[in-house]
Amino acid sequence: MTENMNDIPMREYKVGDTVTGRVTKIEDKQVYVSIPDSKADGIIPISELSPLHIEKPADVVQEGDELQLAVIKVEEDLLILSKRRIDAEKAWAELREKFEKGEAVEGEIKDIVKGGLVVDLGVRGFVPASQVEDHYVEDFSGYVGRTLPFKIIELDKEKNRLILSHREVVLEEKLKQKKERLESLKAGDIVTGTVRRITDFGVFVDIGGIDGLIHISQLSHQHVEHPSEVVSVNDEIRVKVLSVDPEKEKISLSLKETTPGPWENISEKFSAGSVVEGTVKRIVSFGAFVELIPGVEGLVHISQISNKHIGTPREVLSEGDKVKVKILKVDEENKRISLSIREAEEKVEETEYEIPQESKGFQIGEILGDKLKEIQ
C-alpha cells in the first residue's frame, strides 16, 4: 500500500492505496468524504463502512470524522473508498497477536444468529451457543448490546473466520477464584455456603466457587439415616472448615460444629434430684444407658436399677423401655449424667403416700384406715 498520498493528483491514485478523508455528508446508503490537499473526493458505500450489517451510516460515522480509508475503485472524478477494509487489517493484526499470546479480547455482541452470537471486533466474530456460558442458556436476547471478554479459539484471516468463546473466560476465572479460595481457607474457619448436591454419604456445599464435603457424621449431633433429613438442595448454611487439602482440592466441612450441641447448658435442663422419663438405649454388664433427650444419655449403674439384687441389667430392662429416672449428678464438662431408676421409684412412692398438709394432726389410722383394711 502507498502511504501519505493526499497530495497526489487524481490520476495517480490506484486501487489499494490508503488515504485520509474527512466526512462531509451522510446519506442513507453512502458517505461523502473530502481528501485534504488533493483534488480527489470520495464515496464510502454503506457496505464498506463496517464488517457487520448496519441499518444506516450514521450508526458508524459522523460529519467531520477523519477516517483512514482504502481505495477500492478509481473513477474519472471520484474515489470509491472502504473504511471496513482498513479497520479489518488493523483488527486482524491485533487479534492475531492476542490469539498467539492467549489473551482475551473484548467486544460488543451485535446480533443473534442461528447457532450463536455475532460480535464486533473490527471484524465479524462468531460465538457458538455452546461457548457463551459454562451452563445452558435458553434465551440469548439479553446478550445483545453487552460487551464481554472472549478467548479466540479459531482464527483464519483468509477464510474470514473468527470463532470466540466467553465460556473459556468464565472457566478460567472460576479456576483462578478456586485456587485463591483454597489458599485462603484454613481449618477452624466458619463460612457460609449453599447446598449443591446430596448423596447417601454426605452433602456437597459451594463455599465461594469451590465445593466442600460434609460427611453424614458431621451433619447433626443426633444420628442421621440420610442427609436429606437435615438439609435440602439450595439451602444456605453456616459450616466449619475441618481440613483443607489444596493439592487434592478437598475440603472437609461440618454443620454439626456450628450448631449448639445437646450437652450445651445441660445442667440447666436437668438438675440433680429431679425425676424425668427416658428411653433405655444400651444395656451393658455394669448398667444401662438411658436417653433423656436426643443426643444425651445418662448411665444407670447396675446398683441403681432395682431395690432387689440382680445379676445383670437384662433381668429387668430391655432396649426401648420407657423408664423413670432420678438425676443423681450432672457433669456437663465431661458429658456425663448419673441416673437411678431405684431412687426414682422410691421418690414416686413417697409422693403417692405423702400426707396432705390439711391432714396434719389426725391419727395415722384415720388417714390410712382403708389401706390398712385392704392389707388385713
mmCIF file of C-alpha atoms in Angstrom:
data_model
loop_
_atom_site.group_PDB
_atom_site.id
_atom_site.type_symbol
_atom_site.label_atom_id
_atom_site.label_comp_id
_atom_site.label_asym_id
_atom_site.label_seq_id
_atom_site.Cartn_x
_atom_site.Cartn_y
_atom_site.Cartn_z
ATOM 1 C CA MET A 1 0.000 0.000 0.000
ATOM 2 C CA THR A 2 1.108 3.551 -0.746
ATOM 3 C CA GLU A 3 1.158 5.819 2.317
ATOM 4 C CA ASN A 4 0.610 9.620 2.673
ATOM 5 C CA MET A 5 -0.885 10.144 -0.794
ATOM 6 C CA ASN A 6 -3.228 13.059 -0.125
ATOM 7 C CA ASP A 7 -1.117 15.392 -2.305
ATOM 8 C CA ILE A 8 -1.098 13.045 -5.302
ATOM 9 C CA PRO A 9 -3.120 14.217 -8.329
ATOM 10 C CA MET A 10 -6.356 12.390 -9.078
ATOM 11 C CA ARG A 11 -4.970 10.398 -11.997
ATOM 12 C CA GLU A 12 -2.229 8.847 -9.835
ATOM 13 C CA TYR A 13 -4.494 7.165 -7.234
ATOM 14 C CA LYS A 14 -4.857 3.441 -7.657
ATOM 15 C CA VAL A 15 -6.720 0.555 -6.056
ATOM 16 C CA GLY A 16 -5.103 -0.451 -2.754
ATOM 17 C CA ASP A 17 -3.866 2.997 -1.808
ATOM 18 C CA THR A 18 -4.580 4.343 1.658
ATOM 19 C CA VAL A 19 -5.921 7.873 2.047
ATOM 20 C CA THR A 20 -7.166 10.099 4.842
ATOM 21 C CA GLY A 21 -10.635 11.548 4.318
ATOM 22 C CA ARG A 22 -12.968 13.835 6.258
ATOM 23 C CA VAL A 23 -16.711 13.100 6.316
ATOM 24 C CA THR A 24 -18.617 15.928 4.632
ATOM 25 C CA LYS A 25 -22.057 14.453 4.041
ATOM 26 C CA ILE A 26 -24.005 11.376 5.173
ATOM 27 C CA GLU A 27 -26.790 9.855 3.066
ATOM 28 C CA ASP A 28 -28.895 6.731 3.553
ATOM 29 C CA LYS A 29 -26.660 4.410 1.537
ATOM 30 C CA GLN A 30 -23.315 6.198 1.339
ATOM 31 C CA VAL A 31 -20.957 8.709 2.936
ATOM 32 C CA TYR A 32 -19.152 11.553 1.139
ATOM 33 C CA VAL A 33 -15.601 12.459 2.122
ATOM 34 C CA SER A 34 -13.145 15.135 1.078
ATOM 35 C CA ILE A 35 -9.475 14.361 0.831
ATOM 36 C CA PRO A 36 -7.469 17.388 2.095
ATOM 37 C CA ASP A 37 -4.671 18.750 -0.105
ATOM 38 C CA SER A 38 -5.978 16.777 -3.049
ATOM 39 C CA LYS A 39 -8.290 17.290 -5.986
ATOM 40 C CA ALA A 40 -9.993 13.975 -5.152
ATOM 41 C CA ASP A 41 -13.305 13.434 -3.400
ATOM 42 C CA GLY A 42 -14.601 10.066 -2.383
ATOM 43 C CA ILE A 43 -17.657 7.994 -1.525
ATOM 44 C CA ILE A 44 -17.886 5.192 1.041
ATOM 45 C CA PRO A 45 -20.779 2.800 0.239
ATOM 46 C CA ILE A 46 -22.707 1.669 3.331
ATOM 47 C CA SER A 47 -21.447 -1.898 2.756
ATOM 48 C CA GLU A 48 -17.848 -0.646 3.140
ATOM 49 C CA LEU A 49 -18.362 1.130 6.453
ATOM 50 C CA SER A 50 -18.409 -1.856 8.797
ATOM 51 C CA PRO A 51 -17.706 -5.607 8.804
ATOM 52 C CA LEU A 52 -21.165 -6.051 10.341
ATOM 53 C CA HIS A 53 -24.563 -5.267 8.898
ATOM 54 C CA ILE A 54 -25.695 -1.723 9.739
ATOM 55 C CA GLU A 55 -29.033 -0.007 9.127
ATOM 56 C CA LYS A 56 -27.666 3.476 8.393
ATOM 57 C CA PRO A 57 -24.223 5.103 8.004
ATOM 58 C CA ALA A 58 -24.851 7.438 10.950
ATOM 59 C CA ASP A 59 -24.553 4.379 13.201
ATOM 60 C CA VAL A 60 -20.832 4.284 12.335
ATOM 61 C CA VAL A 61 -19.621 7.780 11.360
ATOM 62 C CA GLN A 62 -20.497 11.434 11.912
ATOM 63 C CA GLU A 63 -19.849 14.566 9.827
ATOM 64 C CA GLY A 64 -16.372 15.891 10.492
ATOM 65 C CA ASP A 65 -14.883 12.487 11.356
ATOM 66 C CA GLU A 66 -11.397 11.936 9.961
ATOM 67 C CA LEU A 67 -11.014 8.391 8.609
ATOM 68 C CA GLN A 68 -8.303 6.127 7.272
ATOM 69 C CA LEU A 69 -9.691 4.637 4.054
ATOM 70 C CA ALA A 70 -8.670 2.172 1.352
ATOM 71 C CA VAL A 71 -9.154 2.927 -2.369
ATOM 72 C CA ILE A 72 -11.220 0.099 -3.872
ATOM 73 C CA LYS A 73 -12.122 1.757 -7.197
ATOM 74 C CA VAL A 74 -10.924 4.795 -9.168
ATOM 75 C CA GLU A 75 -13.458 6.612 -11.352
ATOM 76 C CA GLU A 76 -12.957 9.686 -13.506
ATOM 77 C CA ASP A 77 -13.548 12.253 -10.785
ATOM 78 C CA LEU A 78 -14.265 10.142 -7.743
ATOM 79 C CA LEU A 79 -12.676 7.544 -5.491
ATOM 80 C CA ILE A 80 -14.705 4.630 -4.124
ATOM 81 C CA LEU A 81 -13.396 4.026 -0.639
ATOM 82 C CA SER A 82 -13.622 1.481 2.180
ATOM 83 C CA LYS A 83 -13.393 2.050 5.896
ATOM 84 C CA ARG A 84 -14.182 -1.608 6.591
ATOM 85 C CA ARG A 85 -11.036 -2.918 4.896
ATOM 86 C CA ILE A 86 -8.665 -0.625 6.822
ATOM 87 C CA ASP A 87 -10.382 -1.493 10.112
ATOM 88 C CA ALA A 88 -10.236 -5.185 9.242
ATOM 89 C CA GLU A 89 -6.489 -5.101 8.520
ATOM 90 C CA LYS A 90 -5.792 -3.477 11.875
ATOM 91 C CA ALA A 91 -8.225 -5.792 13.651
ATOM 92 C CA TRP A 92 -6.765 -8.996 12.181
ATOM 93 C CA ALA A 93 -3.248 -7.932 13.178
ATOM 94 C CA GLU A 94 -4.320 -7.170 16.752
ATOM 95 C CA LEU A 95 -6.401 -10.346 17.004
ATOM 96 C CA ARG A 96 -3.519 -12.472 15.729
ATOM 97 C CA GLU A 97 -1.273 -11.049 18.445
ATOM 98 C CA LYS A 98 -3.897 -11.698 21.146
ATOM 99 C CA PHE A 99 -4.512 -15.210 19.829
ATOM 100 C CA GLU A 100 -0.813 -16.121 19.907
ATOM 101 C CA LYS A 101 -0.450 -14.787 23.460
ATOM 102 C CA GLY A 102 -3.645 -16.492 24.645
ATOM 103 C CA GLU A 103 -5.087 -13.167 25.790
ATOM 104 C CA ALA A 104 -8.763 -12.312 25.956
ATOM 105 C CA VAL A 105 -10.402 -9.670 23.753
ATOM 106 C CA GLU A 106 -13.438 -7.517 24.496
ATOM 107 C CA GLY A 107 -16.234 -6.967 22.022
ATOM 108 C CA GLU A 108 -19.845 -5.911 21.821
ATOM 109 C CA ILE A 109 -22.471 -8.521 20.978
ATOM 110 C CA LYS A 110 -24.308 -7.164 17.953
ATOM 111 C CA ASP A 111 -26.727 -9.841 16.891
ATOM 112 C CA ILE A 112 -28.255 -13.260 17.498
ATOM 113 C CA VAL A 113 -27.959 -15.711 14.616
ATOM 114 C CA LYS A 114 -28.666 -19.389 14.181
ATOM 115 C CA GLY A 115 -26.358 -21.306 16.483
ATOM 116 C CA GLY A 116 -24.891 -18.408 18.401
ATOM 117 C CA LEU A 117 -23.973 -14.727 18.630
ATOM 118 C CA VAL A 118 -22.216 -12.175 16.416
ATOM 119 C CA VAL A 119 -19.544 -9.946 17.986
ATOM 120 C CA ASP A 120 -17.938 -6.785 16.611
ATOM 121 C CA LEU A 121 -14.156 -6.893 16.995
ATOM 122 C CA GLY A 122 -13.350 -4.776 13.978
ATOM 123 C CA VAL A 123 -14.153 -7.931 12.054
ATOM 124 C CA ARG A 124 -17.109 -10.231 12.480
ATOM 125 C CA GLY A 125 -16.645 -12.739 15.282
ATOM 126 C CA PHE A 126 -18.923 -15.708 15.956
ATOM 127 C CA VAL A 127 -19.656 -17.231 19.362
ATOM 128 C CA PRO A 128 -21.249 -20.706 19.154
ATOM 129 C CA ALA A 129 -24.146 -21.189 21.591
ATOM 130 C CA SER A 130 -22.141 -23.810 23.496
ATOM 131 C CA GLN A 131 -19.343 -21.251 24.058
ATOM 132 C CA VAL A 132 -21.435 -18.435 25.516
ATOM 133 C CA GLU A 133 -21.507 -19.628 29.139
ATOM 134 C CA ASP A 134 -20.392 -22.623 31.200
ATOM 135 C CA HIS A 135 -24.059 -23.594 31.556
ATOM 136 C CA TYR A 136 -27.027 -23.967 29.213
ATOM 137 C CA VAL A 137 -28.627 -20.682 28.091
ATOM 138 C CA GLU A 138 -32.156 -20.888 26.744
ATOM 139 C CA ASP A 139 -32.688 -17.272 25.682
ATOM 140 C CA PHE A 140 -29.881 -15.095 24.266
ATOM 141 C CA SER A 141 -31.964 -11.933 23.781
ATOM 142 C CA GLY A 142 -30.462 -10.320 26.894
ATOM 143 C CA TYR A 143 -26.953 -10.547 25.455
ATOM 144 C CA VAL A 144 -27.372 -8.144 22.535
ATOM 145 C CA GLY A 145 -25.625 -4.842 23.296
ATOM 146 C CA ARG A 146 -23.467 -6.312 26.065
ATOM 147 C CA THR A 147 -19.676 -6.026 25.940
ATOM 148 C CA LEU A 148 -17.966 -9.195 27.162
ATOM 149 C CA PRO A 149 -14.461 -10.686 27.200
ATOM 150 C CA PHE A 150 -13.759 -13.588 24.839
ATOM 151 C CA LYS A 151 -10.992 -16.060 24.140
ATOM 152 C CA ILE A 152 -10.136 -16.654 20.471
ATOM 153 C CA ILE A 153 -10.445 -20.376 19.759
ATOM 154 C CA GLU A 154 -10.061 -20.208 15.971
ATOM 155 C CA LEU A 155 -8.638 -17.505 13.687
ATOM 156 C CA ASP A 156 -8.316 -17.683 9.886
ATOM 157 C CA LYS A 157 -7.969 -14.353 8.092
ATOM 158 C CA GLU A 158 -8.039 -15.902 4.607
ATOM 159 C CA LYS A 159 -11.397 -17.534 5.277
ATOM 160 C CA ASN A 160 -12.591 -14.522 7.295
ATOM 161 C CA ARG A 161 -13.227 -16.946 10.159
ATOM 162 C CA LEU A 162 -13.076 -15.840 13.798
ATOM 163 C CA ILE A 163 -14.544 -18.169 16.452
ATOM 164 C CA LEU A 164 -14.810 -16.867 20.008
ATOM 165 C CA SER A 165 -15.611 -18.243 23.462
ATOM 166 C CA HIS A 166 -16.878 -16.421 26.526
ATOM 167 C CA ARG A 167 -17.199 -19.789 28.263
ATOM 168 C CA GLU A 168 -13.408 -20.185 28.321
ATOM 169 C CA VAL A 169 -13.056 -16.823 30.082
ATOM 170 C CA VAL A 170 -15.667 -17.821 32.678
ATOM 171 C CA LEU A 171 -13.981 -21.173 33.364
ATOM 172 C CA GLU A 172 -10.559 -19.538 33.633
ATOM 173 C CA GLU A 173 -11.879 -17.011 36.144
ATOM 174 C CA LYS A 174 -13.554 -19.730 38.197
ATOM 175 C CA LEU A 175 -10.319 -21.717 38.255
ATOM 176 C CA LYS A 176 -8.458 -18.639 39.484
ATOM 177 C CA GLN A 177 -11.056 -17.978 42.190
ATOM 178 C CA LYS A 178 -10.963 -21.630 43.216
ATOM 179 C CA LYS A 179 -7.191 -21.521 43.658
ATOM 180 C CA GLU A 180 -7.362 -18.289 45.659
ATOM 181 C CA ARG A 181 -10.162 -19.700 47.800
ATOM 182 C CA LEU A 182 -8.208 -22.873 48.541
ATOM 183 C CA GLU A 183 -5.179 -20.846 49.575
ATOM 184 C CA SER A 184 -7.209 -18.571 51.857
ATOM 185 C CA LEU A 185 -9.189 -21.276 53.699
ATOM 186 C CA LYS A 186 -7.890 -22.849 56.885
ATOM 187 C CA ALA A 187 -9.155 -25.350 59.445
ATOM 188 C CA GLY A 188 -11.398 -23.706 62.003
ATOM 189 C CA ASP A 189 -12.882 -21.085 59.663
ATOM 190 C CA ILE A 190 -16.645 -20.579 59.822
ATOM 191 C CA VAL A 191 -18.048 -19.871 56.339
ATOM 192 C CA THR A 192 -21.416 -19.623 54.618
ATOM 193 C CA GLY A 193 -22.223 -21.938 51.725
ATOM 194 C CA THR A 194 -25.004 -23.287 49.545
ATOM 195 C CA VAL A 195 -26.017 -26.949 49.390
ATOM 196 C CA ARG A 196 -25.429 -28.121 45.802
ATOM 197 C CA ARG A 197 -25.692 -31.900 45.937
ATOM 198 C CA ILE A 198 -26.896 -34.539 48.390
ATOM 199 C CA THR A 199 -25.581 -38.116 48.380
ATOM 200 C CA ASP A 200 -26.036 -41.109 50.689
ATOM 201 C CA PHE A 201 -22.707 -40.405 52.404
ATOM 202 C CA GLY A 202 -22.933 -36.636 52.763
ATOM 203 C CA VAL A 203 -23.557 -33.197 51.305
ATOM 204 C CA PHE A 204 -21.540 -31.082 48.842
ATOM 205 C CA VAL A 205 -21.588 -27.374 49.671
ATOM 206 C CA ASP A 206 -20.454 -24.453 47.489
ATOM 207 C CA ILE A 207 -18.422 -22.140 49.723
ATOM 208 C CA GLY A 208 -17.484 -19.477 47.195
ATOM 209 C CA GLY A 209 -16.605 -21.142 43.924
ATOM 210 C CA ILE A 210 -15.345 -24.381 45.435
ATOM 211 C CA ASP A 211 -17.171 -27.393 46.850
ATOM 212 C CA GLY A 212 -16.583 -28.897 50.270
ATOM 213 C CA LEU A 213 -17.990 -32.120 51.701
ATOM 214 C CA ILE A 214 -19.981 -32.515 54.893
ATOM 215 C CA HIS A 215 -19.805 -36.196 55.794
ATOM 216 C CA ILE A 216 -23.084 -37.589 57.113
ATOM 217 C CA SER A 217 -21.491 -37.938 60.563
ATOM 218 C CA GLN A 218 -20.866 -34.151 60.616
ATOM 219 C CA LEU A 219 -24.414 -33.081 59.797
ATOM 220 C CA SER A 220 -26.049 -33.341 63.216
ATOM 221 C CA HIS A 221 -25.420 -34.133 66.852
ATOM 222 C CA GLN A 222 -28.114 -36.805 66.516
ATOM 223 C CA HIS A 223 -27.994 -39.966 64.430
ATOM 224 C CA VAL A 224 -28.936 -39.320 60.799
ATOM 225 C CA GLU A 225 -30.168 -42.040 58.441
ATOM 226 C CA HIS A 226 -29.898 -39.880 55.301
ATOM 227 C CA PRO A 227 -28.543 -36.324 54.736
ATOM 228 C CA SER A 228 -31.886 -35.216 53.257
ATOM 229 C CA GLU A 229 -33.310 -35.396 56.791
ATOM 230 C CA VAL A 230 -31.166 -32.372 57.700
ATOM 231 C CA VAL A 231 -30.679 -30.219 54.557
ATOM 232 C CA SER A 232 -32.130 -29.627 51.092
ATOM 233 C CA VAL A 233 -30.533 -28.538 47.810
ATOM 234 C CA ASN A 234 -30.033 -24.715 47.643
ATOM 235 C CA ASP A 235 -30.172 -24.341 51.436
ATOM 236 C CA GLU A 236 -27.788 -21.646 52.686
ATOM 237 C CA ILE A 237 -25.920 -22.901 55.755
ATOM 238 C CA ARG A 238 -23.036 -21.956 58.048
ATOM 239 C CA VAL A 239 -20.310 -24.591 58.233
ATOM 240 C CA LYS A 240 -16.976 -25.070 59.956
ATOM 241 C CA VAL A 241 -13.878 -25.975 57.931
ATOM 242 C CA LEU A 242 -12.350 -29.158 59.375
ATOM 243 C CA SER A 243 -9.483 -29.625 56.907
ATOM 244 C CA VAL A 244 -8.157 -28.303 53.576
ATOM 245 C CA ASP A 245 -6.023 -30.205 51.055
ATOM 246 C CA PRO A 246 -5.041 -27.692 48.315
ATOM 247 C CA GLU A 247 -3.233 -30.292 46.192
ATOM 248 C CA LYS A 248 -6.189 -32.680 46.030
ATOM 249 C CA GLU A 249 -8.648 -29.759 46.162
ATOM 250 C CA LYS A 250 -10.540 -31.411 49.010
ATOM 251 C CA ILE A 251 -12.285 -29.576 51.826
ATOM 252 C CA SER A 252 -13.949 -31.271 54.790
ATOM 253 C CA LEU A 253 -16.766 -29.350 56.463
ATOM 254 C CA SER A 254 -19.011 -29.700 59.498
ATOM 255 C CA LEU A 255 -22.519 -28.418 60.037
ATOM 256 C CA LYS A 256 -22.725 -30.075 63.430
ATOM 257 C CA GLU A 257 -19.942 -27.932 64.893
ATOM 258 C CA THR A 258 -21.744 -24.673 64.058
ATOM 259 C CA THR A 259 -24.929 -25.646 65.919
ATOM 260 C CA PRO A 260 -25.452 -25.898 69.689
ATOM 261 C CA GLY A 261 -24.850 -29.450 70.927
ATOM 262 C CA PRO A 262 -27.421 -31.265 73.047
ATOM 263 C CA TRP A 263 -24.989 -31.131 76.004
ATOM 264 C CA GLU A 264 -24.751 -27.330 75.887
ATOM 265 C CA ASN A 265 -26.198 -25.899 79.126
ATOM 266 C CA ILE A 266 -27.393 -29.387 80.038
ATOM 267 C CA SER A 267 -27.180 -28.607 83.774
ATOM 268 C CA GLU A 268 -29.919 -26.018 83.231
ATOM 269 C CA LYS A 269 -32.170 -28.635 81.658
ATOM 270 C CA PHE A 270 -31.557 -31.420 84.171
ATOM 271 C CA SER A 271 -30.820 -30.720 87.825
ATOM 272 C CA ALA A 272 -29.757 -33.207 90.481
ATOM 273 C CA GLY A 273 -32.718 -34.631 92.389
ATOM 274 C CA SER A 274 -35.291 -34.248 89.623
ATOM 275 C CA VAL A 275 -37.160 -37.226 88.150
ATOM 276 C CA VAL A 276 -37.574 -37.459 84.385
ATOM 277 C CA GLU A 277 -38.549 -40.046 81.813
ATOM 278 C CA GLY A 278 -36.069 -41.606 79.406
ATOM 279 C CA THR A 279 -35.594 -44.472 76.989
ATOM 280 C CA VAL A 280 -33.221 -47.387 77.526
ATOM 281 C CA LYS A 281 -30.814 -47.239 74.590
ATOM 282 C CA ARG A 282 -27.997 -49.615 75.513
ATOM 283 C CA ILE A 283 -27.533 -52.326 78.107
ATOM 284 C CA VAL A 284 -24.068 -53.288 79.291
ATOM 285 C CA SER A 285 -22.826 -55.581 82.040
ATOM 286 C CA PHE A 286 -22.395 -52.731 84.541
ATOM 287 C CA GLY A 287 -25.649 -50.919 83.850
ATOM 288 C CA ALA A 288 -27.885 -49.258 81.258
ATOM 289 C CA PHE A 289 -27.626 -46.081 79.211
ATOM 290 C CA VAL A 290 -30.846 -44.092 79.162
ATOM 291 C CA GLU A 291 -31.530 -41.353 76.601
ATOM 292 C CA LEU A 292 -33.027 -38.255 78.223
ATOM 293 C CA ILE A 293 -33.198 -36.124 75.058
ATOM 294 C CA PRO A 294 -31.811 -36.845 71.571
ATOM 295 C CA GLY A 295 -28.030 -36.960 71.857
ATOM 296 C CA VAL A 296 -27.896 -37.018 75.657
ATOM 297 C CA GLU A 297 -27.606 -40.299 77.552
ATOM 298 C CA GLY A 298 -27.065 -40.940 81.213
ATOM 299 C CA LEU A 299 -25.821 -44.071 82.974
ATOM 300 C CA VAL A 300 -27.884 -46.097 85.439
ATOM 301 C CA HIS A 301 -25.330 -48.202 87.294
ATOM 302 C CA ILE A 302 -26.464 -51.778 87.949
ATOM 303 C CA SER A 303 -26.671 -50.935 91.662
ATOM 304 C CA GLN A 304 -29.194 -48.185 90.849
ATOM 305 C CA ILE A 305 -31.526 -50.272 88.705
ATOM 306 C CA SER A 306 -33.594 -52.145 91.272
ATOM 307 C CA ASN A 307 -34.225 -52.402 95.033
ATOM 308 C CA LYS A 308 -33.706 -56.140 94.790
ATOM 309 C CA HIS A 309 -30.440 -57.819 93.863
ATOM 310 C CA ILE A 310 -29.999 -58.550 90.157
ATOM 311 C CA GLY A 311 -27.218 -60.395 88.350
ATOM 312 C CA THR A 312 -27.455 -58.478 85.068
ATOM 313 C CA PRO A 313 -29.431 -55.396 83.939
ATOM 314 C CA ARG A 314 -31.259 -57.514 81.357
ATOM 315 C CA GLU A 315 -33.141 -59.300 84.132
ATOM 316 C CA VAL A 316 -35.331 -56.201 84.472
ATOM 317 C CA LEU A 317 -34.599 -53.964 81.460
ATOM 318 C CA SER A 318 -34.726 -54.167 77.655
ATOM 319 C CA GLU A 319 -33.657 -51.713 74.941
ATOM 320 C CA GLY A 320 -36.529 -49.386 74.128
ATOM 321 C CA ASP A 321 -38.082 -49.466 77.610
ATOM 322 C CA LYS A 322 -39.505 -46.184 78.863
ATOM 323 C CA VAL A 323 -38.313 -45.639 82.435
ATOM 324 C CA LYS A 324 -38.481 -43.025 85.177
ATOM 325 C CA VAL A 325 -35.014 -41.980 86.374
ATOM 326 C CA LYS A 326 -33.748 -39.694 89.108
ATOM 327 C CA ILE A 327 -30.861 -37.338 88.243
ATOM 328 C CA LEU A 328 -28.054 -38.079 90.699
ATOM 329 C CA LYS A 329 -25.255 -35.981 89.201
ATOM 330 C CA VAL A 330 -24.683 -33.815 86.099
ATOM 331 C CA ASP A 331 -21.127 -33.371 84.785
ATOM 332 C CA GLU A 332 -21.553 -31.020 81.803
ATOM 333 C CA GLU A 333 -17.813 -30.631 81.149
ATOM 334 C CA ASN A 334 -17.231 -34.373 80.731
ATOM 335 C CA LYS A 335 -20.707 -35.024 79.283
ATOM 336 C CA ARG A 336 -21.754 -37.470 81.964
ATOM 337 C CA ILE A 337 -25.004 -37.872 83.881
ATOM 338 C CA SER A 338 -25.523 -40.369 86.683
ATOM 339 C CA LEU A 339 -29.055 -41.764 86.986
ATOM 340 C CA SER A 340 -31.058 -44.006 89.286
ATOM 341 C CA ILE A 341 -34.187 -45.998 88.480
ATOM 342 C CA ARG A 342 -34.355 -47.321 92.042
ATOM 343 C CA GLU A 343 -34.412 -43.887 93.668
ATOM 344 C CA ALA A 344 -36.880 -42.591 91.091
ATOM 345 C CA GLU A 345 -39.329 -45.337 92.081
ATOM 346 C CA GLU A 346 -38.837 -44.545 95.757
ATOM 347 C CA LYS A 347 -39.472 -40.869 95.146
ATOM 348 C CA VAL A 348 -42.666 -41.643 93.217
ATOM 349 C CA GLU A 349 -43.897 -43.852 96.079
ATOM 350 C CA GLU A 350 -43.115 -41.119 98.594
ATOM 351 C CA THR A 351 -45.128 -38.667 96.523
ATOM 352 C CA GLU A 352 -48.086 -41.040 96.238
ATOM 353 C CA TYR A 353 -48.289 -41.522 100.026
ATOM 354 C CA GLU A 354 -47.330 -38.040 101.141
ATOM 355 C CA ILE A 355 -49.599 -36.866 103.957
ATOM 356 C CA PRO A 356 -51.753 -33.925 102.799
ATOM 357 C CA GLN A 357 -50.998 -30.632 104.531
ATOM 358 C CA GLU A 358 -54.594 -30.284 105.738
ATOM 359 C CA SER A 359 -54.495 -33.762 107.343
ATOM 360 C CA LYS A 360 -51.750 -32.949 109.857
ATOM 361 C CA GLY A 361 -52.966 -33.510 113.483
ATOM 362 C CA PHE A 362 -55.153 -36.522 112.598
ATOM 363 C CA GLN A 363 -54.344 -40.080 113.589
ATOM 364 C CA ILE A 364 -52.491 -42.145 111.039
ATOM 365 C CA GLY A 365 -55.144 -44.801 111.324
ATOM 366 C CA GLU A 366 -57.838 -42.316 110.352
ATOM 367 C CA ILE A 367 -55.931 -41.295 107.234
ATOM 368 C CA LEU A 368 -54.898 -44.766 106.096
ATOM 369 C CA GLY A 369 -57.809 -46.753 107.507
ATOM 370 C CA ASP A 370 -58.960 -48.091 104.156
ATOM 371 C CA LYS A 371 -55.404 -49.065 103.224
ATOM 372 C CA LEU A 372 -54.932 -50.996 106.487
ATOM 373 C CA LYS A 373 -58.208 -52.842 105.941
ATOM 374 C CA GLU A 374 -57.048 -53.898 102.469
ATOM 375 C CA ILE A 375 -53.806 -55.275 103.916
ATOM 376 C CA GLN A 376 -55.710 -57.262 106.565
#
